[in-house]
Coordinates of C-alpha atoms in Angstrom, one line a residue:
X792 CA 94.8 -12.7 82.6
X793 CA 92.2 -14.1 80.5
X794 CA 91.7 -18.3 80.5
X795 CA 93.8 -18.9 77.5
X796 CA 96.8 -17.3 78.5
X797 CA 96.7 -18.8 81.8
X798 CA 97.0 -21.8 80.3
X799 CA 99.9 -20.8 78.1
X800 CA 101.6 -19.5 81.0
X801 CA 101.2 -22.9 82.8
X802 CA 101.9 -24.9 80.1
X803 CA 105.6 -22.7 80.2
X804 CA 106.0 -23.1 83.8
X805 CA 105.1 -27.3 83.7
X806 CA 107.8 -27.4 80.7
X807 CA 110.7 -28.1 82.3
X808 CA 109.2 -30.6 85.1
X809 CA 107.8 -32.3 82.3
X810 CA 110.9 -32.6 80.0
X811 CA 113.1 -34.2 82.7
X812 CA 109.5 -36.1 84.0
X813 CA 110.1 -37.7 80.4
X814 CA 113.8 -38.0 80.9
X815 CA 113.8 -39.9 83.7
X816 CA 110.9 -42.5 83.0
X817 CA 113.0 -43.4 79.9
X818 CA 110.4 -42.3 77.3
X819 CA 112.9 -40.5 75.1
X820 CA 110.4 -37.8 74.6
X821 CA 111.8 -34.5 76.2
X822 CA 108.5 -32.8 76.2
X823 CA 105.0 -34.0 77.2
X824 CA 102.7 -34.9 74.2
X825 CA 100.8 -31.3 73.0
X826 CA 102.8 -28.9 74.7
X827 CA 105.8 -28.4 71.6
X828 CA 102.7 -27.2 69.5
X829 CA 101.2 -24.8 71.9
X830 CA 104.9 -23.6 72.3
X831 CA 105.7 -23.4 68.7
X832 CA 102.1 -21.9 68.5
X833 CA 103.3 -19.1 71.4
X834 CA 106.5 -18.0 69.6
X835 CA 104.9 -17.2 66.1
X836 CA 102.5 -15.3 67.8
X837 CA 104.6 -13.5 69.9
X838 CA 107.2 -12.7 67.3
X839 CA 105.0 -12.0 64.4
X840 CA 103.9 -8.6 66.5
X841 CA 107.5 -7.9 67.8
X842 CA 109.2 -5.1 66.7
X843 CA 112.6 -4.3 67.7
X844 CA 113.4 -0.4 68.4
X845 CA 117.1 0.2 68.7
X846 CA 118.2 3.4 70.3
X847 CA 120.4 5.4 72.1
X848 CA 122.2 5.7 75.9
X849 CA 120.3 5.0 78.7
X850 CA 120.5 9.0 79.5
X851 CA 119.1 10.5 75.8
X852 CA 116.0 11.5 74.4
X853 CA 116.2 8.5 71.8
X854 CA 115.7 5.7 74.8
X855 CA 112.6 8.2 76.0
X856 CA 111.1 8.3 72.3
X857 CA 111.4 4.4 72.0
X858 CA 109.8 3.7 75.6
X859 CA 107.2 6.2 74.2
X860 CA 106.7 4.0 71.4
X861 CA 106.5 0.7 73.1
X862 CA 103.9 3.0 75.8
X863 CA 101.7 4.0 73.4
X864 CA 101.9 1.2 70.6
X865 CA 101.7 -1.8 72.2
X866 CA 98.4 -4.1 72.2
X867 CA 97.1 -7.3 74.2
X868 CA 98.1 -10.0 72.0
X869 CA 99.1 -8.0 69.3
X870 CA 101.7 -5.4 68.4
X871 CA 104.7 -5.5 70.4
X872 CA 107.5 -3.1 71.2
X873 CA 110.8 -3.7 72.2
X874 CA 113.5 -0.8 72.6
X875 CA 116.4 -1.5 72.5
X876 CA 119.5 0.7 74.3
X877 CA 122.0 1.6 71.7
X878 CA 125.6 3.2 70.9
X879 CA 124.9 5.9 68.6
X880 CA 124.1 6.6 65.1
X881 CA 126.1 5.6 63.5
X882 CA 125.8 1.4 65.1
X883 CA 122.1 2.3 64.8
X884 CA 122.2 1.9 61.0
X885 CA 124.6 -1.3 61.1
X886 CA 122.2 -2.7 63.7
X887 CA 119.6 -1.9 61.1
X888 CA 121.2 -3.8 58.2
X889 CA 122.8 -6.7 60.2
X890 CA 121.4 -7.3 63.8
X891 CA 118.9 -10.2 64.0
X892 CA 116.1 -8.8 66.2
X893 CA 116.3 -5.0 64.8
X894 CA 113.3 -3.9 62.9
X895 CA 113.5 -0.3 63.8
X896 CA 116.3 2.7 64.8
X897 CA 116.0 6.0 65.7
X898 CA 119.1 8.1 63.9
X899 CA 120.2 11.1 63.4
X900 CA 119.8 12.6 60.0
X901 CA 123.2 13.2 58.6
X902 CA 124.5 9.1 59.4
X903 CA 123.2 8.4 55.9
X904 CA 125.1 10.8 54.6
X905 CA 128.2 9.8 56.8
X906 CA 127.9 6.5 55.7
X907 CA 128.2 7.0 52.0
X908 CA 130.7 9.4 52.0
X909 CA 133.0 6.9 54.6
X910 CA 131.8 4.1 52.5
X911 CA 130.9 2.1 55.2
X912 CA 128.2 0.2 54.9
X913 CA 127.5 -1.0 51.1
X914 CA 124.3 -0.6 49.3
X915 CA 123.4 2.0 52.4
X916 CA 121.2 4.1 50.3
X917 CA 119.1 1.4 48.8
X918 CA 118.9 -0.2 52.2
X919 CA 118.0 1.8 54.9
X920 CA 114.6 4.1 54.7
X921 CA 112.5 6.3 56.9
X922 CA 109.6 6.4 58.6
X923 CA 109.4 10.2 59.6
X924 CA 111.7 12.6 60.7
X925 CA 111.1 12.9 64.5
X926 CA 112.3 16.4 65.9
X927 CA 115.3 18.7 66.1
X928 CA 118.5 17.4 68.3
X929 CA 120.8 20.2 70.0
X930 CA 124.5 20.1 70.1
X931 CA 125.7 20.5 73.7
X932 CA 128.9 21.3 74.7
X933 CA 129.4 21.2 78.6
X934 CA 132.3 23.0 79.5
X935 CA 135.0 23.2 82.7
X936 CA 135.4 27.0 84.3
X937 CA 137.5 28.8 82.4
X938 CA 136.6 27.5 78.9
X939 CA 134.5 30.2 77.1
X940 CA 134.7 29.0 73.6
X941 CA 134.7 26.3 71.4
X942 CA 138.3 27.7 70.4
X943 CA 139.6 27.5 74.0
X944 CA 139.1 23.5 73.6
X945 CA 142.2 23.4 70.9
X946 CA 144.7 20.5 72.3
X947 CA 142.4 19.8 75.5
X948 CA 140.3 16.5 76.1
X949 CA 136.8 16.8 75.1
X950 CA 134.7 13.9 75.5
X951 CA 133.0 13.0 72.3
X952 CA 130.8 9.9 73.5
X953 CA 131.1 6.8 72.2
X954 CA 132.6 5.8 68.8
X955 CA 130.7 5.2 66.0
X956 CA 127.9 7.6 68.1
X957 CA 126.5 10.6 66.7
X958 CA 127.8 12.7 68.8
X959 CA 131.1 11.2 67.7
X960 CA 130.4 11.8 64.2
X961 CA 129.1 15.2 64.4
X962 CA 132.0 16.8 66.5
X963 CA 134.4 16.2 63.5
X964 CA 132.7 18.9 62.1
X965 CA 132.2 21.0 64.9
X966 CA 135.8 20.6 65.8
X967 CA 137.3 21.2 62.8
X968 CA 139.7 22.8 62.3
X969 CA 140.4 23.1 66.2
X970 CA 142.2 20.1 67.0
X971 CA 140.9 18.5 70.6
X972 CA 141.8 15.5 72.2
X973 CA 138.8 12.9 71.5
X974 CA 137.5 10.8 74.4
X975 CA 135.1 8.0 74.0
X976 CA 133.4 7.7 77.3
X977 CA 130.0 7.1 77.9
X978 CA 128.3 10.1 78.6
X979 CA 127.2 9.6 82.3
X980 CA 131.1 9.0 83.1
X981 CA 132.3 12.1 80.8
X982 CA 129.9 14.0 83.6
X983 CA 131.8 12.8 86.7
X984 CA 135.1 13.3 84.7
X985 CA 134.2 17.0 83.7
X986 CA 133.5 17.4 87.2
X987 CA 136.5 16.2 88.8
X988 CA 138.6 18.5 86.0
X989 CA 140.0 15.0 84.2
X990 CA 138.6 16.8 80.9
X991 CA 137.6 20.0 79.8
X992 CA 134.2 19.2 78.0
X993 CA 131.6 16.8 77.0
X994 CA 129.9 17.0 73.8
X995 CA 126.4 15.7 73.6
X996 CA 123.9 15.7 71.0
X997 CA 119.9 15.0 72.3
X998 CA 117.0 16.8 72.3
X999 CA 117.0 19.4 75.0
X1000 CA 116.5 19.3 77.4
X1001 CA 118.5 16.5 78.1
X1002 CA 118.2 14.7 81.5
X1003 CA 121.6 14.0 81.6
X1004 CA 122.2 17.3 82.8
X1005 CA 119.1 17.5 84.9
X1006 CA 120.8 17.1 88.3
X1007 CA 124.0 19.5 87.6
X1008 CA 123.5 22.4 90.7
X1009 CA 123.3 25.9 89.5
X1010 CA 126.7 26.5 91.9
X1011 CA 128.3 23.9 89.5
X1012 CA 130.4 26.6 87.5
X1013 CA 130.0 24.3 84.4
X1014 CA 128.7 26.1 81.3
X1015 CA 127.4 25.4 78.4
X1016 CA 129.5 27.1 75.5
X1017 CA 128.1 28.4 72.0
X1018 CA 128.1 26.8 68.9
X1019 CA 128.2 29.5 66.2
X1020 CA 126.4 28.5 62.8
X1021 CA 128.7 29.2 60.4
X1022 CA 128.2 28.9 56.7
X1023 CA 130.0 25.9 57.1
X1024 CA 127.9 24.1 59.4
X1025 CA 124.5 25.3 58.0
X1026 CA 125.2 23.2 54.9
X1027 CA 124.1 20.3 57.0
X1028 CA 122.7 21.4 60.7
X1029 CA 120.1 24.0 61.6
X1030 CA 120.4 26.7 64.0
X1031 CA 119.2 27.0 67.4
X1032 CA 119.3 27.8 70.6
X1033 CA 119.7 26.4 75.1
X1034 CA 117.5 29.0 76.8
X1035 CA 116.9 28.8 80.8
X1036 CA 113.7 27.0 80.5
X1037 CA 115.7 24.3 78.9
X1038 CA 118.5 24.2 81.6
X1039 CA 117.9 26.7 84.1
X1040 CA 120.9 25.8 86.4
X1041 CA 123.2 26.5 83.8
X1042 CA 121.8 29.0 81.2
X1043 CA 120.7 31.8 83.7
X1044 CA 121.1 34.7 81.2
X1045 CA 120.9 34.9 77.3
X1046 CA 119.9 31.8 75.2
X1047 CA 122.7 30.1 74.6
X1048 CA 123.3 29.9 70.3
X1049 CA 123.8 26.2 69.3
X1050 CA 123.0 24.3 66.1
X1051 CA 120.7 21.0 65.8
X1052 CA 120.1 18.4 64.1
X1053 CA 116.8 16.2 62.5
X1054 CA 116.5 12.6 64.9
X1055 CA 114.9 10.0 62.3
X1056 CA 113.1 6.7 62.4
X1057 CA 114.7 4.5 60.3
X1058 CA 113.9 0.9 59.2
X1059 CA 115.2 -1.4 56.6
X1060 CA 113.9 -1.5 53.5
X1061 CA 112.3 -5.4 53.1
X1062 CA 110.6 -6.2 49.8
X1063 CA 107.0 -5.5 49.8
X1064 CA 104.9 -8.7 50.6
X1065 CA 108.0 -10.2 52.5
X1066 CA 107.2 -11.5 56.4
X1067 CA 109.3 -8.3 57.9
X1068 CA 108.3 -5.7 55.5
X1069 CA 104.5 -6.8 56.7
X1070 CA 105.7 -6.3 60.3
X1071 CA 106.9 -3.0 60.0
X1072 CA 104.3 -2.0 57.7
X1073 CA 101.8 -3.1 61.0
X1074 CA 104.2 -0.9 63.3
X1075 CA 104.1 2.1 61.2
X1076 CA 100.1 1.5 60.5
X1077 CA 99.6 1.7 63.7
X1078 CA 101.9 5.0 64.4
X1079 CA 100.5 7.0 62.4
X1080 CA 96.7 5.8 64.0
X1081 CA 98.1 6.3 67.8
X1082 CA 100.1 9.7 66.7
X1083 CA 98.1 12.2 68.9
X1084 CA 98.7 9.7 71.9
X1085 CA 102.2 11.0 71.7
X1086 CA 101.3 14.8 72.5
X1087 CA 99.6 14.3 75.8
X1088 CA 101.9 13.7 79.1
X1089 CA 103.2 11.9 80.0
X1090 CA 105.2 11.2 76.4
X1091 CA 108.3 13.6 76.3
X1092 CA 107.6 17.5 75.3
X1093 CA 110.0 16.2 71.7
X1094 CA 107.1 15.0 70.3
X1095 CA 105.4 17.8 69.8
X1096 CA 107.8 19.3 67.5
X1097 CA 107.2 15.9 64.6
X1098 CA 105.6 17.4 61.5
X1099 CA 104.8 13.3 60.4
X1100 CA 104.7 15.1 56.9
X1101 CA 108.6 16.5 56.7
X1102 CA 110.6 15.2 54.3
X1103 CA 114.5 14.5 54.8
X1104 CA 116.7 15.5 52.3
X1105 CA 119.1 11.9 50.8
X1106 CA 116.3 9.7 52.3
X1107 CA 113.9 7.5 50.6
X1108 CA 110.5 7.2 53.1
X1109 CA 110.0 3.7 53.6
X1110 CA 106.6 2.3 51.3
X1111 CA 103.9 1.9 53.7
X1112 CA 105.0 5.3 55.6
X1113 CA 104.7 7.4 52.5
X1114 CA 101.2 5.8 51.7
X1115 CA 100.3 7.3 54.7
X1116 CA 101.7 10.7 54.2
X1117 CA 100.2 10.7 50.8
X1118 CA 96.8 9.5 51.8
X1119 CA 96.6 12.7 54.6
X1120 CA 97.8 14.7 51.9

């Protein structure tokens, strides 16, 4: 810790003695003379290089990508990332347009198009931009013995994860047409319920392989059912597949046919030359420099798969990101 931040640090530490110090001698000054400017002085620093990543569960690939980010983006009195655990989706983009501290969210790509068509959020299209499109997320669909099908689900509980999640939002169209019995617990408690036979599936979308099933045994009897692409679904989602290398405890023959999803980094759309839109601007600067950091370990195997030049279809790419894209071009 270099001279000047020592100082800082003991400035913060003296503050309190020194506020009731004042107090008590009856000066009627609550802090000492020249330490509420080098305070004021610490928190525009500090903030003007914070950006706020909100994300997903503590369990999904979205809170992995956003420590990621603060791993490889952060600098010594500089730029500054925070992630942030979130509820899904489909909160993500509220959090975006409403949540003091939120610079930044990692969605997936269909909320936007959710949102409109719910009319949720107002002016959602001219407000909320991204950054890139990250990578492809998976449907999962963990299922009790016995269940082999999505059709086998029809009138049974099925854990959805939270509402307002993605997952949430993207098993109405999964489902439909089926008719389950939503539940809304978080995903780690879905797990222990599924196991003790209180429902008959989980439904999670993240990028496999997803460490929320890391630790199921292969003697489990749980399986991971298939999600058929139908025309239906392939007017939104892409297909794919769960092979063993993914989950080898529970996909031990066959891949597994599933459907995914594009994960996107959203941020609000400030006006150009405002105080946030600068910040952001210096976060996704500095993204795009640091990118190859993100495909070495330890950063998680998702990365790989970001094309920083995709577009995503009903999206507008935020300003200073699409300078960038342009400029490689």
């Amino acid at each position: 810790m270099n001279a000047r931040r020592r100082g800082l640090t003991a400035a913060l530490l003296a503050a309190p003695a020194l506020a009731n110090r004042g107090a008590a001698q009856g000066t009627g000054q609550g802090t000492a003379p020249g330490l509420q400017p080098s305070l004021n002085s610490l928190s525009a620093r500090a903030n003007a290089g914070t950006v706020g990543v909100i994300a997903g569960g503590i369990d999904g690939t979205y809170a992995r990508i956003a420590a990621d980010l603060a791993g490889v983006l952060d600098e010594p009195d500089g730029l500054r990332v925070l992630p942030i655990l979130g509820k899904g989706s489909v909160q993500n983009i509220s959090d975006i347009l409403v949540l003091r501290g939120v610079d930044v969210g990692i969605v997936q790509s269909d909320v936007l198009a959710y949102a409109r068509r719910e009319r949720m959020l107002p002016g959602v299209d001219q407000l909320i931009q991204y950054i890139a499109k990250l990578y492809d997320e998976e449907v999962h669909v963990l299922a009790a013995p016995g269940i082999e099908r999505l059709a086998d689900l029809a009138g049974k509980p099925v854990n959805v994860d939270g509402r307002g999640s993605g997952t949430a939002m993207t098993s109405t169209l999964v489902f439909d047409g089926i008719g389950i019995e939503p539940r809304y617990a978080p995903q780690d408690t879905a797990l222990e319920q599924l196991r003790r036979g209180e429902i008959a599936a989980l439904v999670y979308v993240a990028g496999k392989p997803a460490r929320l099933f890391s630790s199921i045994p292969a003697d489990s009897r749980l399986r991971l059912l298939p999600v058929p692409a139908t025309p239906a679904l392939l007017e939104t989602y892409l297909p794919s597949t769960l092979s063993p290398t993914d989950y080898p405890t529970l996909v031990t023959g066959a891949p597994v046919e599933t459907i995914a999803v594009g994960a996107v980094m959203a941020a609000y759309a400030w006006p150009a030359g405002t105080e946030r839109h600068r910040k952001v601007a210096r976060f996704v600067e500095a993204f795009f420099e640091k990118f190859p950091a993100f495909l070495r370990p330890p950063r998680h195997p998702k990365w790989r798969e970001v094309n920083l030049a995709a577009q995503v279809p009903g999206w507008t790419r935020f300003g200073p990101a699409a300078a960038r894209v342009a400029a490689a071009r």
